[in-house]
Amino acid sequence: VQTCALPISAFFALVFIQATAILLFKLCQEEGVYTFSPASCIAITEFTKLCLATTMHYRAVGKDAFFEGLDPRVALNYAGLALLYTTNNYITFHVHLVADPGTYTLGKSVTPYLVALLLRALGDRLHELQWLCIIIQCCGIAVTQYDPCADASLLPLSTYGLIAFSACITATCGVWNQKVVKGFTTPINLQNMCLYAVGFTLA
């Protein structure tokens, strides 16, 4: 029971954090604009995560082995990931100006489908039931975004395009991140330090 409790708790914690973050995007707007600079917000967020990753890595390995296991290939991979993540963060800020939180969340929920396609292209296999669930989910999203009275979508196509682009970036980052984490022996917090340092610099 204890073995299952941690993943379940982490899942609900992530859902709560994600839902809260999405609502804050709307609460921080006044008359269609943000009350702060999105670039500054992203920079502060990345710097905070960098500090957390640095602290946890230092506590885990100490000062003498701080950079032990750092592979230049890991740094290059995370530089690319940081570029995608930062781009996605800017897109997210803009999308929340033109779309409601529900539509954004529904649109981003196609990410597992894109991840499945990418993993399949890379040779990984998914169970048939997983594919069926993904297809049903995508069909459900399409139904909620169609207005039969107007015979059109609820939002402009450009907004859906941005959400789709964001979902593609998220899926790419998820698969890429998995390959890097599993492909190198570099400590996870040191990998995160590389990611957040580049993200902070870009922001």
JSON list of N, CA and C in Angstrom, two decimals, residues 143-178:
[
{"chain": "A", "resi": 143, "resn": "VAL", "atom": "N", "xyz": [-15.73, 17.24, -30.07]},
{"chain": "A", "resi": 143, "resn": "VAL", "atom": "CA", "xyz": [-17.17, 17.47, -29.87]},
{"chain": "A", "resi": 143, "resn": "VAL", "atom": "C", "xyz": [-17.41, 18.71, -29.03]},
{"chain": "A", "resi": 144, "resn": "THR", "atom": "N", "xyz": [-16.62, 18.90, -27.98]},
{"chain": "A", "resi": 144, "resn": "THR", "atom": "CA", "xyz": [-16.85, 20.04, -27.08]},
{"chain": "A", "resi": 144, "resn": "THR", "atom": "C", "xyz": [-16.52, 21.37, -27.72]},
{"chain": "A", "resi": 145, "resn": "GLN", "atom": "N", "xyz": [-15.72, 21.37, -28.78]},
{"chain": "A", "resi": 145, "resn": "GLN", "atom": "CA", "xyz": [-15.28, 22.63, -29.39]},
{"chain": "A", "resi": 145, "resn": "GLN", "atom": "C", "xyz": [-16.06, 22.99, -30.66]},
{"chain": "A", "resi": 146, "resn": "TYR", "atom": "N", "xyz": [-17.13, 22.26, -30.92]},
{"chain": "A", "resi": 146, "resn": "TYR", "atom": "CA", "xyz": [-17.91, 22.53, -32.13]},
{"chain": "A", "resi": 146, "resn": "TYR", "atom": "C", "xyz": [-19.26, 23.12, -31.76]},
{"chain": "A", "resi": 147, "resn": "ASP", "atom": "N", "xyz": [-19.62, 24.23, -32.40]},
{"chain": "A", "resi": 147, "resn": "ASP", "atom": "CA", "xyz": [-20.90, 24.90, -32.19]},
{"chain": "A", "resi": 147, "resn": "ASP", "atom": "C", "xyz": [-21.83, 24.54, -33.36]},
{"chain": "A", "resi": 148, "resn": "PRO", "atom": "N", "xyz": [-22.79, 23.61, -33.14]},
{"chain": "A", "resi": 148, "resn": "PRO", "atom": "CA", "xyz": [-23.64, 23.17, -34.26]},
{"chain": "A", "resi": 148, "resn": "PRO", "atom": "C", "xyz": [-24.56, 24.27, -34.78]},
{"chain": "A", "resi": 149, "resn": "CYS", "atom": "N", "xyz": [-24.93, 25.22, -33.92]},
{"chain": "A", "resi": 149, "resn": "CYS", "atom": "CA", "xyz": [-25.82, 26.30, -34.36]},
{"chain": "A", "resi": 149, "resn": "CYS", "atom": "C", "xyz": [-25.11, 27.22, -35.36]},
{"chain": "A", "resi": 150, "resn": "ALA", "atom": "N", "xyz": [-23.85, 27.52, -35.07]},
{"chain": "A", "resi": 150, "resn": "ALA", "atom": "CA", "xyz": [-23.08, 28.40, -35.95]},
{"chain": "A", "resi": 150, "resn": "ALA", "atom": "C", "xyz": [-22.33, 27.62, -37.01]},
{"chain": "A", "resi": 151, "resn": "ASP", "atom": "N", "xyz": [-22.36, 26.28, -36.89]},
{"chain": "A", "resi": 151, "resn": "ASP", "atom": "CA", "xyz": [-21.62, 25.41, -37.81]},
{"chain": "A", "resi": 151, "resn": "ASP", "atom": "C", "xyz": [-20.16, 25.84, -37.90]},
{"chain": "A", "resi": 152, "resn": "ALA", "atom": "N", "xyz": [-19.57, 26.08, -36.71]},
{"chain": "A", "resi": 152, "resn": "ALA", "atom": "CA", "xyz": [-18.18, 26.53, -36.66]},
{"chain": "A", "resi": 152, "resn": "ALA", "atom": "C", "xyz": [-17.60, 26.18, -35.30]},
{"chain": "A", "resi": 153, "resn": "SER", "atom": "N", "xyz": [-16.31, 26.36, -35.18]},
{"chain": "A", "resi": 153, "resn": "SER", "atom": "CA", "xyz": [-15.64, 26.11, -33.90]},
{"chain": "A", "resi": 153, "resn": "SER", "atom": "C", "xyz": [-15.93, 27.27, -32.94]},
{"chain": "A", "resi": 154, "resn": "LEU", "atom": "N", "xyz": [-15.76, 27.01, -31.65]},
{"chain": "A", "resi": 154, "resn": "LEU", "atom": "CA", "xyz": [-16.05, 28.03, -30.65]},
{"chain": "A", "resi": 154, "resn": "LEU", "atom": "C", "xyz": [-15.04, 29.18, -30.66]},
{"chain": "A", "resi": 155, "resn": "LEU", "atom": "N", "xyz": [-13.80, 28.88, -31.02]},
{"chain": "A", "resi": 155, "resn": "LEU", "atom": "CA", "xyz": [-12.73, 29.87, -31.03]},
{"chain": "A", "resi": 155, "resn": "LEU", "atom": "C", "xyz": [-12.13, 29.96, -32.43]},
{"chain": "A", "resi": 156, "resn": "PRO", "atom": "N", "xyz": [-11.40, 31.05, -32.71]},
{"chain": "A", "resi": 156, "resn": "PRO", "atom": "CA", "xyz": [-10.74, 31.16, -34.03]},
{"chain": "A", "resi": 156, "resn": "PRO", "atom": "C", "xyz": [-9.75, 30.01, -34.23]},
{"chain": "A", "resi": 157, "resn": "LEU", "atom": "N", "xyz": [-9.56, 29.63, -35.48]},
{"chain": "A", "resi": 157, "resn": "LEU", "atom": "CA", "xyz": [-8.64, 28.54, -35.79]},
{"chain": "A", "resi": 157, "resn": "LEU", "atom": "C", "xyz": [-7.21, 28.85, -35.38]},
{"chain": "A", "resi": 158, "resn": "SER", "atom": "N", "xyz": [-6.85, 30.13, -35.39]},
{"chain": "A", "resi": 158, "resn": "SER", "atom": "CA", "xyz": [-5.49, 30.51, -34.99]},
{"chain": "A", "resi": 158, "resn": "SER", "atom": "C", "xyz": [-5.22, 30.15, -33.54]},
{"chain": "A", "resi": 159, "resn": "THR", "atom": "N", "xyz": [-6.27, 30.27, -32.70]},
{"chain": "A", "resi": 159, "resn": "THR", "atom": "CA", "xyz": [-6.12, 29.90, -31.29]},
{"chain": "A", "resi": 159, "resn": "THR", "atom": "C", "xyz": [-5.90, 28.41, -31.14]},
{"chain": "A", "resi": 160, "resn": "TYR", "atom": "N", "xyz": [-6.68, 27.62, -31.87]},
{"chain": "A", "resi": 160, "resn": "TYR", "atom": "CA", "xyz": [-6.49, 26.17, -31.84]},
{"chain": "A", "resi": 160, "resn": "TYR", "atom": "C", "xyz": [-5.11, 25.79, -32.38]},
{"chain": "A", "resi": 161, "resn": "GLY", "atom": "N", "xyz": [-4.64, 26.57, -33.37]},
{"chain": "A", "resi": 161, "resn": "GLY", "atom": "CA", "xyz": [-3.31, 26.31, -33.91]},
{"chain": "A", "resi": 161, "resn": "GLY", "atom": "C", "xyz": [-2.22, 26.51, -32.86]},
{"chain": "A", "resi": 162, "resn": "LEU", "atom": "N", "xyz": [-2.36, 27.58, -32.06]},
{"chain": "A", "resi": 162, "resn": "LEU", "atom": "CA", "xyz": [-1.40, 27.83, -30.99]},
{"chain": "A", "resi": 162, "resn": "LEU", "atom": "C", "xyz": [-1.43, 26.72, -29.94]},
{"chain": "A", "resi": 163, "resn": "ILE", "atom": "N", "xyz": [-2.64, 26.31, -29.58]},
{"chain": "A", "resi": 163, "resn": "ILE", "atom": "CA", "xyz": [-2.77, 25.24, -28.59]},
{"chain": "A", "resi": 163, "resn": "ILE", "atom": "C", "xyz": [-2.17, 23.94, -29.13]},
{"chain": "A", "resi": 164, "resn": "ALA", "atom": "N", "xyz": [-2.43, 23.66, -30.41]},
{"chain": "A", "resi": 164, "resn": "ALA", "atom": "CA", "xyz": [-1.87, 22.45, -31.02]},
{"chain": "A", "resi": 164, "resn": "ALA", "atom": "C", "xyz": [-0.35, 22.51, -31.06]},
{"chain": "A", "resi": 165, "resn": "PHE", "atom": "N", "xyz": [0.19, 23.69, -31.40]},
{"chain": "A", "resi": 165, "resn": "PHE", "atom": "CA", "xyz": [1.65, 23.86, -31.43]},
{"chain": "A", "resi": 165, "resn": "PHE", "atom": "C", "xyz": [2.24, 23.66, -30.04]},
{"chain": "A", "resi": 166, "resn": "SER", "atom": "N", "xyz": [1.55, 24.19, -29.03]},
{"chain": "A", "resi": 166, "resn": "SER", "atom": "CA", "xyz": [2.00, 24.02, -27.64]},
{"chain": "A", "resi": 166, "resn": "SER", "atom": "C", "xyz": [1.97, 22.55, -27.24]},
{"chain": "A", "resi": 167, "resn": "ALA", "atom": "N", "xyz": [0.91, 21.85, -27.65]},
{"chain": "A", "resi": 167, "resn": "ALA", "atom": "CA", "xyz": [0.81, 20.42, -27.33]},
{"chain": "A", "resi": 167, "resn": "ALA", "atom": "C", "xyz": [1.92, 19.62, -28.01]},
{"chain": "A", "resi": 168, "resn": "CYS", "atom": "N", "xyz": [2.27, 20.01, -29.24]},
{"chain": "A", "resi": 168, "resn": "CYS", "atom": "CA", "xyz": [3.36, 19.33, -29.94]},
{"chain": "A", "resi": 168, "resn": "CYS", "atom": "C", "xyz": [4.69, 19.53, -29.24]},
{"chain": "A", "resi": 169, "resn": "ILE", "atom": "N", "xyz": [4.92, 20.76, -28.77]},
{"chain": "A", "resi": 169, "resn": "ILE", "atom": "CA", "xyz": [6.16, 21.04, -28.04]},
{"chain": "A", "resi": 169, "resn": "ILE", "atom": "C", "xyz": [6.20, 20.23, -26.75]},
{"chain": "A", "resi": 170, "resn": "THR", "atom": "N", "xyz": [5.08, 20.19, -26.02]},
{"chain": "A", "resi": 170, "resn": "THR", "atom": "CA", "xyz": [5.01, 19.45, -24.77]},
{"chain": "A", "resi": 170, "resn": "THR", "atom": "C", "xyz": [5.29, 17.97, -25.00]},
{"chain": "A", "resi": 171, "resn": "ALA", "atom": "N", "xyz": [4.69, 17.40, -26.04]},
{"chain": "A", "resi": 171, "resn": "ALA", "atom": "CA", "xyz": [4.91, 15.99, -26.35]},
{"chain": "A", "resi": 171, "resn": "ALA", "atom": "C", "xyz": [6.36, 15.72, -26.71]},
{"chain": "A", "resi": 172, "resn": "THR", "atom": "N", "xyz": [6.93, 16.60, -27.54]},
{"chain": "A", "resi": 172, "resn": "THR", "atom": "CA", "xyz": [8.33, 16.43, -27.94]},
{"chain": "A", "resi": 172, "resn": "THR", "atom": "C", "xyz": [9.25, 16.50, -26.74]},
{"chain": "A", "resi": 173, "resn": "CYS", "atom": "N", "xyz": [8.99, 17.47, -25.86]},
{"chain": "A", "resi": 173, "resn": "CYS", "atom": "CA", "xyz": [9.81, 17.62, -24.66]},
{"chain": "A", "resi": 173, "resn": "CYS", "atom": "C", "xyz": [9.69, 16.39, -23.75]},
{"chain": "A", "resi": 174, "resn": "GLY", "atom": "N", "xyz": [8.48, 15.87, -23.62]},
{"chain": "A", "resi": 174, "resn": "GLY", "atom": "CA", "xyz": [8.28, 14.71, -22.77]},
{"chain": "A", "resi": 174, "resn": "GLY", "atom": "C", "xyz": [9.07, 13.50, -23.23]},
{"chain": "A", "resi": 175, "resn": "VAL", "atom": "N", "xyz": [9.00, 13.22, -24.53]},
{"chain": "A", "resi": 175, "resn": "VAL", "atom": "CA", "xyz": [9.72, 12.07, -25.08]},
{"chain": "A", "resi": 175, "resn": "VAL", "atom": "C", "xyz": [11.22, 12.31, -25.05]},
{"chain": "A", "resi": 176, "resn": "TRP", "atom": "N", "xyz": [11.64, 13.51, -25.44]},
{"chain": "A", "resi": 176, "resn": "TRP", "atom": "CA", "xyz": [13.07, 13.86, -25.44]},
{"chain": "A", "resi": 176, "resn": "TRP", "atom": "C", "xyz": [13.65, 13.76, -24.03]},
{"chain": "A", "resi": 177, "resn": "ASN", "atom": "N", "xyz": [12.91, 14.31, -23.07]},
{"chain": "A", "resi": 177, "resn": "ASN", "atom": "CA", "xyz": [13.36, 14.29, -21.67]},
{"chain": "A", "resi": 177, "resn": "ASN", "atom": "C", "xyz": [13.51, 12.86, -21.17]},
{"chain": "A", "resi": 178, "resn": "GLN", "atom": "N", "xyz": [12.56, 12.00, -21.52]},
{"chain": "A", "resi": 178, "resn": "GLN", "atom": "CA", "xyz": [12.62, 10.61, -21.10]},
{"chain": "A", "resi": 178, "resn": "GLN", "atom": "C", "xyz": [13.86, 9.92, -21.65]}
]
